[in-house]
């Protein structure tokens, strides 16, 4: 758990170093940029094309991600777009990830919010954009029925044919 | 009696004194002095002075206007030659002078009348009626000025001037010709008369000035046409002082001169300035040639420098030179080394012209830009820097006064030379220190064409690698010398890689002797390996080649020897690089050749088996058939291999009658290829990394315009060292991708093809 503590915040509690704050913010933000640049590079170089992400505009802290539905599931060959928003304390705090493309899924609500433990309490600084996207991709095929955001989807999960109809309906809303 | 005046008598008397008032113009006897004074008293009595004066003037004016002036101008007709014009002009002047003189006595009388009876009045603002008469003549003449009058005047002075110019020669031959004296006489006489009539400046001045200007221009052109190797400025100055000025003085400074010495002096200064200007213009037009001929043309440059200080032609110079450089230098027809030579020459000559370096900076700006657009510039610079035969750049390097390219520090020397300090010209950019401009030497300027030392050093590295690998000799002494020289200039850190490379070469030699001493190592044939530290060498060209088993065996042995010697290190062979000396024993002859590994592998395979199908050999050697066929062409040209059937090759050991024919047919393709990956290949690889970014970008953001893609790449992808990609280049790259159907371009936006998104 130790790696989850942002040295910046732990430092803040130390009163003697408060006057360094300004400089720390700058260097901190630089470190985040550097990390995001690096993540982008690994993502670009990787040969796995089922997940992908790229900064949305000039702001390095907002990305758009794309995941392809895993094969052998009802989501197969569908492309879902997601938005990723990185806090300045990244990677000590998890990014905010939301679906842009409407998705019918037990753990995804109608406005695209995702219920996934590693984006919440189980976040670790060792995760990166790629692993987040891969986790979400696998979540599509293996939903957590016990804590649904979309009750209808959770209920239908057992009846795959009807479930698939709903999925396609939602996906084609675009 | 006194009241009863005989008006008739009085009028007759007045008419006799002033014959001009007599309409009948019958010849009358000249009035005596007595009669004149009598008339004066009559006029006084009758209070007629004003009227008489006006009458006389009206008559005179009419006479001048109606007969003299038209007759005068009638001399000014088109003439066949200059000589005719010369005499016509002098006749005309004689005529008008005579007319003028004719009024002499009349105006003398008028003067007395004026003085005695009308002391307050004047004629046209002149107290002296003679002056008024001059004014009258001048005004009337100019009022009837015909268009062609200038031609005749010009003729006159051209003849006179050419006489003047020839006089030296005539004196020399002691030819005091009658005609020449004649000319001179008429000339000075005419000028005297013109001066007397006060007509010189109004009538002739303009013509004379332009004539002198053309004369100066012609003289300058004639004197210094196409010859840059001596200074003409003093010669020209003397010419002006000894020929033109004295001539002007003879014209202007006669006894009646209204133009005094001072004015001629002023005119002389003006002419001198004009001379400088003309000369400078001539030189500026020739400047490109002058630069090319530097340093032989140094005197001409010195001249031009002096002229530039006295005239205002800098901007003209810049414009002209840039233009001539563009038309004569900066186009695809000129080879890069030639441009560089011209560039170096222009740097040197601009230094002469303008030590502040500003001129240089402005003039060479387009050259810089152009050189930047050529791929082979750096290569040319580097190779000429290190070439053996002497050239400018190599000399410059050897001279090398360790100036660092981006040295900003002020040198102490400045403080010492403060008395000689000169401010920068006004056009100078105040943001740039003049010190940099002044101190930068030629090599630094060339390097700065690219803006970075890294690029330059990289190119040097490639060149060095190429040279080391193509020579296959371990003689690095010369290269080390150049490296040391370059180090002085660019600093050790930049050239560290090159140092390692040279050390590799030396080490390879050492390692070879060591391996030879290892007992397990045996040699079927003499082999030496160039062992390169991959980290430090530029990328090598990558080609596949499976060498002949015999060679492979030997290589394995070598590798083993190396591993034994170096512990945890091993060798990765570049099979396609290198050179092999082969001796081919044929029944009827022997061949001794230096060839590439590919060629050797081919011939060794044929040694094992006399007939090979192209496909088969291509498989064994792992070389594409097209390339293999080309390489076999080499042996075909030696008559060793023949294509007996399409794609079936056969070894021929004895020359038969048919082979000699083949030898002449097939062109040898033993091209000397560079061992290095070409700059283009490297670039392609770089762009390939961008491609993954671009696909990532487009996959997530759907479609983007070119500018956005470029901007995004700049923000997120250009992180590595020296990787840059212009908008233009990116467009080419993307368009190529569109042609390969990897991208779709519509409505100014690029996107990934649909199929790719769905699968």
Tab-separated table of N, CA, C and O in Angstrom, chain B residues 89 131 134 201 206 214 216 261 373 443 497 515 550 562 627 639 666 670 674 719:
chain	number	residue	atom	x	y	z
B	89	UNK	N	26.785	74.595	-84.917
B	89	UNK	CA	26.601	75.225	-83.621
B	89	UNK	C	27.468	76.471	-83.504
B	89	UNK	O	27.014	77.533	-83.072
B	131	UNK	N	22.633	94.366	-69.825
B	131	UNK	CA	22.183	93.171	-69.118
B	131	UNK	C	20.765	92.827	-69.553
B	131	UNK	O	20.415	91.657	-69.757
B	134	UNK	N	20.806	91.123	-72.774
B	134	UNK	CA	21.165	89.713	-72.612
B	134	UNK	C	19.942	88.909	-72.194
B	134	UNK	O	19.654	87.846	-72.725
B	201	UNK	N	25.201	78.598	-69.457
B	201	UNK	CA	24.508	77.710	-68.540
B	201	UNK	C	23.082	77.395	-69.006
B	201	UNK	O	22.690	76.227	-69.078
B	206	UNK	N	22.689	71.833	-69.210
B	206	UNK	CA	22.078	70.533	-69.033
B	206	UNK	C	22.703	69.484	-69.947
B	206	UNK	O	23.043	68.385	-69.528
B	214	UNK	N	27.665	60.732	-69.130
B	214	UNK	CA	27.813	59.568	-70.024
B	214	UNK	C	29.274	59.295	-70.295
B	214	UNK	O	29.681	58.135	-70.373
B	216	UNK	N	31.766	59.818	-68.322
B	216	UNK	CA	32.324	59.128	-67.154
B	216	UNK	C	31.891	57.669	-67.152
B	216	UNK	O	32.692	56.756	-66.981
B	261	UNK	N	35.381	79.911	-60.227
B	261	UNK	CA	36.164	78.721	-59.884
B	261	UNK	C	35.459	77.853	-58.850
B	261	UNK	O	35.431	76.637	-58.944
B	373	UNK	N	18.139	23.038	-47.873
B	373	UNK	CA	17.187	22.194	-48.591
B	373	UNK	C	17.879	21.081	-49.367
B	373	UNK	O	17.230	20.213	-49.910
B	443	UNK	N	34.011	27.861	-41.217
B	443	UNK	CA	33.470	26.542	-40.879
B	443	UNK	C	32.290	26.679	-39.928
B	443	UNK	O	31.259	26.025	-40.105
B	497	UNK	N	31.942	9.417	-30.026
B	497	UNK	CA	31.578	8.231	-30.801
B	497	UNK	C	32.623	7.922	-31.861
B	497	UNK	O	33.006	6.783	-32.060
B	515	UNK	N	43.709	-13.752	-31.768
B	515	UNK	CA	42.952	-14.951	-32.136
B	515	UNK	C	43.846	-15.924	-32.897
B	515	UNK	O	43.790	-17.133	-32.689
B	550	UNK	N	31.694	-22.861	-46.178
B	550	UNK	CA	33.127	-22.804	-45.878
B	550	UNK	C	33.483	-21.534	-45.128
B	550	UNK	O	34.238	-21.540	-44.160
B	562	UNK	N	37.123	-15.267	-30.496
B	562	UNK	CA	36.789	-13.985	-29.882
B	562	UNK	C	36.155	-14.195	-28.517
B	562	UNK	O	36.494	-13.515	-27.549
B	627	UNK	N	17.938	-9.345	-57.077
B	627	UNK	CA	19.264	-8.850	-56.670
B	627	UNK	C	20.333	-9.859	-57.068
B	627	UNK	O	21.392	-9.489	-57.585
B	639	UNK	N	32.714	-13.827	-67.910
B	639	UNK	CA	32.588	-15.022	-68.729
B	639	UNK	C	32.669	-16.304	-67.931
B	639	UNK	O	32.977	-17.366	-68.458
B	666	UNK	N	27.361	-7.637	-71.381
B	666	UNK	CA	26.853	-7.383	-70.033
B	666	UNK	C	27.674	-6.321	-69.332
B	666	UNK	O	28.895	-6.416	-69.221
B	670	UNK	N	29.585	-3.382	-60.837
B	670	UNK	CA	30.308	-3.397	-59.573
B	670	UNK	C	30.257	-2.005	-58.970
B	670	UNK	O	31.229	-1.264	-58.951
B	674	UNK	N	27.627	2.226	-50.485
B	674	UNK	CA	27.967	2.617	-49.120
B	674	UNK	C	27.525	1.522	-48.169
B	674	UNK	O	26.491	0.884	-48.364
B	719	UNK	N	9.908	13.417	-29.092
B	719	UNK	CA	10.618	13.520	-27.818
B	719	UNK	C	12.082	13.140	-27.968
B	719	UNK	O	12.932	13.637	-27.282
